[in-house]
Amino acid sequence: MDNDARSSRPVVFITGASRPNSIGAAIARNQASLGWDVAFAFWDDYDASMPWGAQERAHDAFADELRALGARALPVAVDLSHPESPRLAVERVRAGLGPIQALVASHAHSVDSGVLDTSVEAFDAHFAVNSRGTWLLIKAFAEQYAQPSAVSSEVGGAPAMGRIVALTSDHTAHNLPYGASKGALDRIVIAAAVELAHLGITANLVNPGPIDTGWMTPDLAEALAAETALGRLGRPQDTADLVAFLLSVSGGWVNGQLLHSNGGFHLPV
């Protein structure tokens, strides 16, 4: 499919979709199958620093997978730790696929540390990516709506509103910079729900609970499943289904919410 040709399909930009088993990748597949064109962000240097490592040219293979589902697909390399990167990424998506109807922030910088052993550099790195990076993505996304005709594609036969969905977490102890930066993210998204409403944009958060995308040990997976009322871990598709509703016309009345999509994690069991 020609990525340069304009399409009547709405466009979603999804960050944090660098690995095929990630939540972001599941969201991308879901939206492609539902009639959306998909741009997705990746950053190999971050993956290379993590236990799972970077998969060479995986983003090209994933783009081909999305095209096989009928979507135009655009991989976008972006280091969200740099202040200019979010704006440039949004411009790249608009140039490649056209106006963006939905932004899904599924990215995260996450390195475990606590109150006593977190360095200033690590603290700042988490906030740069998880909080500031998301704010700047939201800002660049919303600035499109200064020209309403630029985002007039339809979804399901009705005019598309703008949609923002960000993935969050309730981590706190022993994961201080990650949890604190996600707490800041929550406030940013809720502010967006109010401040951008006059532009026809909704903004919501999804807390997916524990989902094993390749980072859990078998013992940890078993322990977390035992703490979940439904007796299993979440799957990336569980989150993708909720995000699909929030991006749809039917989800347009949900705004400024933090939704726990976790099968009853931490409920008394």
Short mmCIF file of C-alpha atoms in Angstrom, two decimals:
data_model
loop_
_atom_site.label_atom_id
_atom_site.label_comp_id
_atom_site.label_asym_id
_atom_site.label_seq_id
_atom_site.Cartn_x
_atom_site.Cartn_y
_atom_site.Cartn_z
CA MET A 1 0.00 0.00 0.00
CA ASP A 2 1.30 3.43 -0.93
CA ASN A 3 2.11 5.41 2.21
CA ASP A 4 2.29 8.64 0.21
CA ALA A 5 -1.29 8.44 -1.02
CA ARG A 6 -3.94 10.13 1.13
CA SER A 7 -6.63 7.90 2.57
CA SER A 8 -10.15 8.27 3.94
CA ARG A 9 -9.10 6.10 6.88
CA PRO A 10 -8.41 7.97 10.13
CA VAL A 11 -4.82 8.08 11.38
CA VAL A 12 -3.61 7.03 14.82
CA PHE A 13 -0.12 7.70 16.15
CA ILE A 14 0.95 5.12 18.74
CA THR A 15 4.15 5.42 20.77
CA GLY A 16 5.86 2.51 22.48
CA ALA A 17 5.19 -0.05 19.77
CA SER A 18 8.73 -1.18 19.11
CA ARG A 19 8.29 -4.82 20.15
CA PRO A 20 5.77 -7.18 18.54
CA ASN A 21 4.55 -8.46 21.93
CA SER A 22 4.09 -4.99 23.44
CA ILE A 23 0.80 -3.37 24.40
CA GLY A 24 1.46 -0.66 21.82
CA ALA A 25 1.83 -3.26 19.08
CA ALA A 26 -1.45 -4.92 20.09
CA ILE A 27 -3.18 -1.54 19.91
CA ALA A 28 -1.66 -0.92 16.47
CA ARG A 29 -2.87 -4.28 15.12
CA ASN A 30 -6.32 -3.70 16.55
CA GLN A 31 -6.70 -0.25 15.05
CA ALA A 32 -5.37 -1.41 11.68
CA SER A 33 -7.99 -4.17 11.61
CA LEU A 34 -10.69 -1.63 12.55
CA GLY A 35 -9.97 0.59 9.58
CA TRP A 36 -7.31 2.99 10.84
CA ASP A 37 -3.99 3.92 9.30
CA VAL A 38 -1.19 3.57 11.84
CA ALA A 39 2.00 5.43 12.61
CA PHE A 40 4.01 3.90 15.42
CA ALA A 41 7.06 5.12 17.31
CA PHE A 42 10.10 3.09 18.30
CA TRP A 43 13.52 3.80 19.77
CA ASP A 44 16.04 0.99 19.37
CA ASP A 45 18.62 2.50 21.71
CA TYR A 46 16.25 2.17 24.67
CA ASP A 47 15.33 -1.41 23.81
CA ALA A 48 19.03 -2.26 23.44
CA SER A 49 19.59 -1.09 27.02
CA MET A 50 16.86 -3.37 28.39
CA PRO A 51 16.96 -7.14 29.09
CA TRP A 52 14.92 -7.98 25.99
CA GLY A 53 17.27 -6.08 23.66
CA ALA A 54 16.56 -4.44 20.32
CA GLN A 55 15.36 -6.52 17.39
CA GLU A 56 17.07 -5.40 14.21
CA ARG A 57 14.65 -4.06 11.58
CA ALA A 58 11.69 -5.30 13.63
CA HIS A 59 9.85 -2.05 12.93
CA ASP A 60 9.94 -2.68 9.18
CA ALA A 61 8.51 -6.18 9.61
CA PHE A 62 5.81 -4.83 11.90
CA ALA A 63 4.88 -2.14 9.38
CA ASP A 64 4.47 -4.86 6.76
CA GLU A 65 2.24 -6.77 9.18
CA LEU A 66 -0.01 -3.74 9.58
CA ARG A 67 -0.13 -3.19 5.81
CA ALA A 68 -1.29 -6.79 5.42
CA LEU A 69 -4.26 -5.81 7.61
CA GLY A 70 -5.17 -3.09 5.11
CA ALA A 71 -3.56 -0.11 6.82
CA ARG A 72 -1.04 2.40 5.63
CA ALA A 73 1.76 2.08 8.17
CA LEU A 74 4.59 4.40 9.11
CA PRO A 75 7.38 3.52 11.57
CA VAL A 76 8.83 6.60 13.26
CA ALA A 77 12.13 6.52 15.17
CA VAL A 78 11.88 9.02 18.01
CA ASP A 79 13.89 9.68 21.16
CA LEU A 80 11.29 11.30 23.41
CA SER A 81 13.95 12.41 25.89
CA HIS A 82 14.74 15.34 23.58
CA PRO A 83 12.34 18.30 23.82
CA GLU A 84 12.08 18.81 20.06
CA SER A 85 11.41 15.15 19.26
CA PRO A 86 7.64 15.01 19.97
CA ARG A 87 6.87 17.92 17.65
CA LEU A 88 9.11 16.56 14.92
CA ALA A 89 7.52 13.11 15.26
CA VAL A 90 4.02 14.53 14.86
CA GLU A 91 5.18 16.49 11.82
CA ARG A 92 6.68 13.31 10.36
CA VAL A 93 3.40 11.45 10.79
CA ARG A 94 1.38 14.26 9.25
CA ALA A 95 3.74 14.42 6.29
CA GLY A 96 3.62 10.66 5.77
CA LEU A 97 0.00 9.78 6.49
CA GLY A 98 -1.92 13.03 6.86
CA PRO A 99 -3.75 14.62 9.80
CA ILE A 100 -3.80 12.60 13.02
CA GLN A 101 -7.17 11.81 14.60
CA ALA A 102 -5.85 9.91 17.64
CA LEU A 103 -2.75 9.83 19.82
CA VAL A 104 -2.01 6.80 21.97
CA ALA A 105 0.91 7.25 24.38
CA SER A 106 2.03 3.73 25.18
CA HIS A 107 5.73 4.46 25.66
CA ALA A 108 7.62 4.28 28.94
CA HIS A 109 11.10 4.72 30.32
CA SER A 110 11.34 2.31 33.25
CA VAL A 111 14.37 1.34 35.34
CA ASP A 112 13.65 0.10 38.87
CA SER A 113 15.05 2.08 41.81
CA GLY A 114 13.78 3.48 45.08
CA VAL A 115 13.94 6.49 47.35
CA LEU A 116 17.51 5.84 48.49
CA ASP A 117 19.15 4.60 45.31
CA THR A 118 17.59 6.69 42.52
CA SER A 119 20.08 9.04 40.90
CA VAL A 120 19.17 12.54 39.79
CA GLU A 121 20.02 11.51 36.22
CA ALA A 122 17.63 8.53 36.35
CA PHE A 123 14.88 10.64 37.90
CA ASP A 124 15.22 13.28 35.20
CA ALA A 125 15.33 10.66 32.42
CA HIS A 126 12.01 9.16 33.54
CA PHE A 127 10.28 12.53 33.70
CA ALA A 128 11.74 13.61 30.36
CA VAL A 129 10.22 10.65 28.53
CA ASN A 130 7.14 9.67 30.53
CA SER A 131 5.89 13.12 31.56
CA ARG A 132 7.44 15.89 29.48
CA GLY A 133 7.56 13.80 26.31
CA THR A 134 3.87 12.96 26.58
CA TRP A 135 2.91 16.56 27.32
CA LEU A 136 4.79 17.73 24.21
CA LEU A 137 3.18 15.01 22.08
CA ILE A 138 -0.26 16.10 23.31
CA LYS A 139 0.61 19.75 22.60
CA ALA A 140 1.76 19.01 19.04
CA PHE A 141 -1.27 16.80 18.42
CA ALA A 142 -3.71 19.42 19.69
CA GLU A 143 -2.14 22.22 17.68
CA GLN A 144 -3.48 20.53 14.52
CA TYR A 145 -6.96 21.44 15.67
CA ALA A 146 -6.32 25.15 15.17
CA GLN A 147 -7.33 24.28 11.60
CA PRO A 148 -10.41 22.04 12.00
CA SER A 149 -10.57 21.14 8.32
CA ALA A 150 -7.22 19.39 8.73
CA VAL A 151 -8.75 16.69 10.93
CA SER A 152 -12.12 16.12 9.30
CA SER A 153 -11.80 12.39 8.54
CA GLU A 154 -14.68 10.23 9.65
CA VAL A 155 -14.74 7.16 11.90
CA GLY A 156 -17.64 4.76 11.53
CA GLY A 157 -19.62 7.21 9.41
CA ALA A 158 -19.51 10.08 11.91
CA PRO A 159 -17.12 13.04 12.13
CA ALA A 160 -14.07 12.07 14.15
CA MET A 161 -13.28 13.93 17.30
CA GLY A 162 -9.71 14.07 18.47
CA ARG A 163 -8.74 11.30 20.84
CA ILE A 164 -5.90 11.05 23.35
CA VAL A 165 -5.28 7.89 25.37
CA ALA A 166 -2.24 7.40 27.58
CA LEU A 167 -1.17 4.27 29.42
CA THR A 168 -0.36 4.77 33.08
CA SER A 169 0.62 2.76 36.16
CA ASP A 170 0.16 2.74 39.93
CA HIS A 171 3.75 1.69 40.69
CA THR A 172 5.24 3.44 43.70
CA ALA A 173 7.64 1.69 46.08
CA HIS A 174 10.91 0.36 44.60
CA ASN A 175 10.01 1.96 41.27
CA LEU A 176 10.08 5.59 42.35
CA PRO A 177 11.04 7.55 39.21
CA TYR A 178 8.77 5.49 36.97
CA GLY A 179 5.80 5.71 39.33
CA ALA A 180 6.30 9.41 40.05
CA SER A 181 6.59 10.26 36.36
CA LYS A 182 3.43 8.30 35.60
CA GLY A 183 1.66 10.20 38.38
CA ALA A 184 2.65 13.43 36.66
CA LEU A 185 1.44 11.98 33.36
CA ASP A 186 -1.98 11.38 34.91
CA ARG A 187 -2.33 15.07 35.81
CA ILE A 188 -1.19 16.17 32.36
CA VAL A 189 -3.80 14.02 30.61
CA ILE A 190 -6.61 15.10 32.93
CA ALA A 191 -5.63 18.73 32.31
CA ALA A 192 -5.80 18.03 28.58
CA ALA A 193 -9.31 16.63 28.97
CA VAL A 194 -10.46 20.01 30.27
CA GLU A 195 -8.25 22.42 28.35
CA LEU A 196 -8.68 20.77 24.93
CA ALA A 197 -12.37 19.94 25.17
CA HIS A 198 -13.34 23.06 23.22
CA LEU A 199 -11.34 21.63 20.31
CA GLY A 200 -13.41 18.44 20.31
CA ILE A 201 -10.58 16.42 21.88
CA THR A 202 -11.10 13.84 24.61
CA ALA A 203 -8.26 12.62 26.81
CA ASN A 204 -8.24 9.53 29.01
CA LEU A 205 -5.85 7.23 30.85
CA VAL A 206 -5.79 3.44 30.95
CA ASN A 207 -4.05 1.52 33.73
CA PRO A 208 -3.69 -2.00 32.31
CA GLY A 209 -2.35 -3.63 35.48
CA PRO A 210 0.24 -6.41 35.20
CA ILE A 211 0.71 -7.58 31.62
CA ASP A 212 3.63 -9.80 30.73
CA THR A 213 5.18 -8.45 27.56
CA GLY A 214 8.46 -10.27 28.16
CA TRP A 215 9.70 -8.69 31.39
CA MET A 216 8.27 -11.06 34.02
CA THR A 217 9.92 -14.10 35.55
CA PRO A 218 7.67 -17.19 35.84
CA ASP A 219 7.51 -16.76 39.61
CA LEU A 220 6.47 -13.12 39.32
CA ALA A 221 3.85 -13.94 36.71
CA GLU A 222 2.36 -16.59 38.97
CA ALA A 223 2.30 -14.29 41.99
CA LEU A 224 0.66 -11.43 40.11
CA ALA A 225 -1.97 -13.70 38.57
CA ALA A 226 -2.84 -14.88 42.08
CA GLU A 227 -3.50 -11.25 43.09
CA THR A 228 -5.99 -10.77 40.26
CA ALA A 229 -9.65 -11.55 40.87
CA LEU A 230 -10.05 -13.21 37.46
CA GLY A 231 -7.05 -15.45 38.12
CA ARG A 232 -4.87 -14.57 35.16
CA LEU A 233 -2.55 -11.86 33.94
CA GLY A 234 -3.76 -9.27 31.53
CA ARG A 235 -3.03 -9.67 27.85
CA PRO A 236 -2.05 -6.88 25.46
CA GLN A 237 -5.30 -7.47 23.59
CA ASP A 238 -7.30 -6.67 26.74
CA THR A 239 -5.86 -3.16 26.71
CA ALA A 240 -6.18 -2.84 22.95
CA ASP A 241 -9.91 -3.56 23.13
CA LEU A 242 -10.51 -0.80 25.68
CA VAL A 243 -8.40 1.68 23.73
CA ALA A 244 -10.38 0.83 20.58
CA PHE A 245 -13.59 1.80 22.37
CA LEU A 246 -12.11 5.07 23.62
CA LEU A 247 -10.98 5.96 20.09
CA SER A 248 -14.35 5.15 18.59
CA VAL A 249 -17.36 7.37 18.07
CA SER A 250 -19.14 5.36 20.80
CA GLY A 251 -16.39 6.27 23.27
CA GLY A 252 -16.72 9.99 22.73
CA TRP A 253 -18.58 10.69 25.98
CA VAL A 254 -15.73 9.29 28.11
CA ASN A 255 -13.37 12.12 29.00
CA GLY A 256 -10.87 12.87 31.76
CA GLN A 257 -11.03 9.36 33.20
CA LEU A 258 -8.41 6.99 34.60
CA LEU A 259 -9.75 3.53 33.76
CA HIS A 260 -8.41 0.40 35.47
CA SER A 261 -8.49 -2.42 32.93
CA ASN A 262 -6.85 -5.08 35.08
CA GLY A 263 -9.23 -7.94 35.77
CA GLY A 264 -9.60 -6.90 39.42
CA PHE A 265 -5.92 -6.70 40.30
CA HIS A 266 -5.39 -5.98 44.02
CA LEU A 267 -9.04 -6.57 44.88
CA PRO A 268 -9.52 -8.92 47.86
CA VAL A 269 -9.30 -12.45 46.47
#
